[in-house]
Coordinates of N, CA and C and ligand atoms in Angstrom, one line a residue:
M15 N 0.6 -1.8 0.3 CA -0.7 -0.1 0.1 C 0.5 1.6 0.1
S16 N 0.4 1.8 -1.1 CA 1.5 2.7 -1.3 C 0.8 4.9 -0.6
K17 N 2.1 5.0 0.0 CA 1.2 6.3 0.9 C 1.6 7.4 -0.2
T18 N 0.8 7.7 -0.5 CA 1.1 8.9 -1.5 C 0.0 9.8 -1.4
C19 N 0.2 11.5 -1.6 CA -1.3 12.1 -1.8 C -1.9 12.6 -2.6
S20 N -2.0 11.3 -3.7 CA -2.2 11.3 -5.2 C -3.7 12.0 -5.5
G21 N -5.2 11.6 -3.8 CA -6.4 12.2 -4.7 C -6.4 13.3 -3.6
L22 N -5.3 14.3 -3.5 CA -4.9 15.8 -3.1 C -4.8 16.2 -4.5
S23 N -4.7 17.4 -4.7 CA -3.7 18.5 -5.5 C -2.8 19.0 -4.9
L24 N -1.9 18.6 -5.2 CA -1.0 19.4 -4.6 C 0.6 18.9 -5.5
T25 N 0.9 20.3 -4.6 CA 2.3 20.1 -5.8 C 3.8 19.5 -5.6
L26 N 3.6 19.7 -3.8 CA 4.9 18.5 -4.1 C 4.7 17.5 -3.1
R27 N 5.5 15.8 -3.5 CA 4.7 15.5 -2.7 C 5.5 14.9 -2.0
C28 N 5.1 13.5 -1.1 CA 5.3 13.3 0.7 C 7.0 13.1 0.6
R29 N 7.5 12.3 -0.1 CA 8.4 12.8 -0.2 C 9.5 13.0 -0.3
E30 N 9.4 14.6 -1.3 CA 9.8 15.5 -1.2 C 9.9 16.0 0.2
I31 N 8.3 16.6 0.9 CA 8.0 17.6 1.7 C 9.4 16.8 2.8
S32 N 9.5 15.7 3.2 CA 10.2 14.8 3.7 C 12.3 15.0 3.3
S33 N 11.8 15.1 2.7 CA 14.0 15.6 2.5 C 13.9 17.0 2.9
S34 N 12.8 17.5 2.8 CA 13.1 19.6 2.2 C 12.4 20.2 4.4
M35 N 12.6 19.1 4.6 CA 12.0 19.6 6.5 C 12.6 20.1 7.1
L36 N 13.4 19.9 6.9 CA 14.8 20.6 7.6 C 15.3 21.6 7.2
D37 N 15.4 22.4 5.7 CA 15.2 23.8 5.1 C 13.6 24.0 5.3
Y38 N 13.3 23.6 6.3 CA 12.0 24.1 6.0 C 11.6 24.6 7.8
L39 N 12.1 23.7 8.4 CA 12.1 23.9 10.4 C 13.2 25.2 10.2
D40 N 13.8 25.2 9.2 CA 14.9 26.0 9.3 C 14.9 28.4 9.1
G41 N 14.0 27.7 7.9 CA 13.2 28.7 7.0 C 14.2 28.5 5.4
S42 N 15.3 28.3 5.4 CA 16.3 28.3 4.2 C 15.4 28.2 3.3
L43 N 14.0 28.0 2.9 CA 13.5 27.5 2.0 C 13.3 28.9 1.6
P44 N 13.0 28.5 -0.1 CA 12.0 30.2 -0.8 C 11.1 30.4 0.3
P45 N 10.7 31.6 -0.1 CA 8.4 31.4 0.4 C 8.1 30.2 -0.4
E46 N 7.8 31.1 -1.4 CA 6.5 29.5 -2.3 C 7.3 28.5 -1.7
E47 N 7.8 28.2 -1.3 CA 8.3 26.4 -1.3 C 7.9 26.5 0.0
M48 N 7.7 27.5 1.0 CA 7.4 27.0 2.0 C 6.5 27.5 2.5
L49 N 5.4 27.7 2.2 CA 4.3 28.0 1.4 C 3.4 26.5 1.1
M50 N 4.0 25.9 0.4 CA 3.5 25.1 -0.1 C 3.1 23.5 0.3
I51 N 5.0 23.5 1.1 CA 5.0 22.6 2.8 C 4.0 22.4 3.5
S52 N 3.9 24.3 3.8 CA 2.5 23.9 4.9 C 2.2 24.1 4.6
E53 N 1.1 24.1 3.3 CA -0.4 23.9 2.2 C -0.2 22.7 3.1
H54 N 0.1 21.5 2.4 CA 1.0 20.1 1.9 C 0.1 19.1 3.6
M55 N 1.0 20.1 4.5 CA 0.6 19.3 6.0 C -0.9 20.1 5.9
R56 N -1.4 20.2 6.0 CA -3.0 20.6 6.4 C -3.5 20.0 5.5
L57 N -3.4 20.2 4.4 CA -4.3 18.1 3.6 C -3.4 16.9 3.8
C58 N -2.6 16.6 4.4 CA -2.2 15.8 4.3 C -1.3 15.4 6.0
P59 N -2.3 14.5 7.0 CA -1.7 14.2 8.0 C -0.7 13.4 8.4
D60 N -0.3 12.0 7.2 CA 1.3 12.0 6.9 C 3.0 12.8 7.4
C61 N 2.6 13.8 6.4 CA 3.3 15.0 6.7 C 3.2 15.9 7.9
A62 N 2.2 16.2 8.9 CA 2.3 16.9 10.0 C 2.2 15.7 10.7
C63 N 2.5 14.6 10.6 CA 1.9 13.5 11.8 C 3.9 13.4 11.4
F64 N 4.7 13.3 10.6 CA 6.3 13.7 10.5 C 7.0 14.8 10.5
K65 N 6.8 16.1 10.9 CA 6.4 17.3 11.4 C 7.0 17.5 12.1
A66 N 5.9 16.7 13.5 CA 5.5 16.8 14.5 C 6.5 15.8 15.6
T67 N 7.0 14.9 14.3 CA 8.5 14.0 14.9 C 9.1 14.3 14.9
Y68 N 10.1 15.0 13.0 CA 11.1 15.5 13.5 C 11.2 16.0 13.9
V69 N 10.5 17.7 14.8 CA 11.0 18.6 15.3 C 11.0 17.7 16.9
A70 N 9.8 17.1 17.4 CA 10.5 16.0 19.0 C 12.2 16.1 19.0
T71 N 12.7 16.0 18.0 CA 13.7 14.6 17.8 C 14.9 15.5 17.6
T72 N 14.5 16.7 16.0 CA 15.5 17.0 16.1 C 15.7 18.5 17.9
D73 N 15.2 18.9 18.7 CA 15.1 19.6 19.9 C 15.4 18.3 20.9
L74 N 15.3 17.8 20.8 CA 16.3 16.4 21.7 C 17.3 16.6 21.8
C75 N 18.2 16.4 20.1 CA 19.4 16.5 19.7 C 19.9 17.6 19.5
A76 N 18.9 18.8 19.6 CA 19.7 20.4 19.8 C 19.2 20.2 22.1
K77 N 18.9 19.1 22.8 CA 18.7 20.0 24.2 C 20.8 19.1 24.1
A78 N 20.0 17.2 23.7 CA 21.3 17.4 24.5 C 22.5 17.2 23.5
F79 N 23.0 18.2 22.7 CA 24.1 19.0 22.3 C 23.8 20.3 22.6
S80 N 23.5 20.8 23.5 CA 23.1 22.3 23.3 C 25.0 23.2 23.9
R81 N 24.9 21.9 24.6 CA 26.3 22.5 25.7 C 27.7 23.2 24.7
A82 N 27.4 22.3 23.5 CA 29.0 22.8 22.8 C 29.0 22.5 21.5
L83 N 27.9 22.8 20.1 CA 27.8 22.4 19.6 C 28.2 23.6 18.4
T84 N 29.2 23.4 17.5 CA 30.1 24.2 16.4 C 29.0 23.9 15.6
D85 N 29.2 25.5 14.7 CA 28.6 25.3 13.4 C 28.9 24.1 12.7
T86 N 30.7 23.6 12.3 CA 30.3 22.2 11.7 C 29.6 20.6 12.5
Q87 N 30.0 20.9 13.5 CA 29.0 20.2 14.0 C 27.2 19.5 13.8
R88 N 26.7 20.9 14.2 CA 25.5 21.1 13.7 C 24.9 20.6 12.3
E89 N 26.3 21.1 11.7 CA 26.2 21.2 10.0 C 26.4 19.1 9.7
Q90 N 26.5 18.1 10.7 CA 27.6 17.1 10.4 C 26.0 16.5 11.4
L91 N 25.2 16.8 12.2 CA 24.2 16.3 12.4 C 22.6 16.7 11.6
C92 N 23.3 17.7 10.9 CA 21.9 17.6 9.6 C 21.8 16.9 8.6
T93 N 23.2 16.8 8.5 CA 23.3 15.4 7.2 C 22.6 14.4 8.2
K94 N 23.1 14.2 8.8 CA 22.9 13.0 9.3 C 21.8 12.6 9.4
L95 N 20.9 13.6 9.8 CA 19.5 13.3 10.2 C 19.2 13.4 8.7
R96 N 19.7 14.0 8.1 CA 19.2 14.1 6.3 C 19.3 13.0 5.1
E97 N 20.4 11.7 5.8 CA 20.3 10.9 5.4 C 19.6 9.6 6.0
A98 N 19.0 9.7 7.6 CA 18.8 9.3 8.4 C 16.9 9.1 7.5
L99 N 17.3 10.2 6.9 CA 15.1 10.6 6.4 C 15.3 9.5 5.2
R100 N 15.8 10.2 4.6 CA 16.0 9.5 2.8 C 15.8 8.4 2.8
T101 N 17.0 6.9 3.6 CA 16.7 5.8 3.3 C 15.9 5.6 4.7
A102 N 14.8 6.0 5.5 CA 13.5 5.8 5.9 C 12.1 4.5 5.4
Ligands
LIG230 ZN1 1.8 14.3 2.6

């Protein structure tokens, strides 16, 4: 059973959303893309749930590493998270 949003008229698919989630939460995407993603999540419970889980996870990581996380380390952590999400 595939989990796509084919029933909805969405520009971005769930997989693209999940791979852009970090940039979305970072606010580093173009405004129209930010809008598309938030609109998608409004219509797609799967992605809304994914975002909630993602926020909780990154929040935990941020707390765990809040002592002395350099930009480089943060970037490495982000890269690892991205990879983990892509292969999920
Ligand atoms: Zn979705």
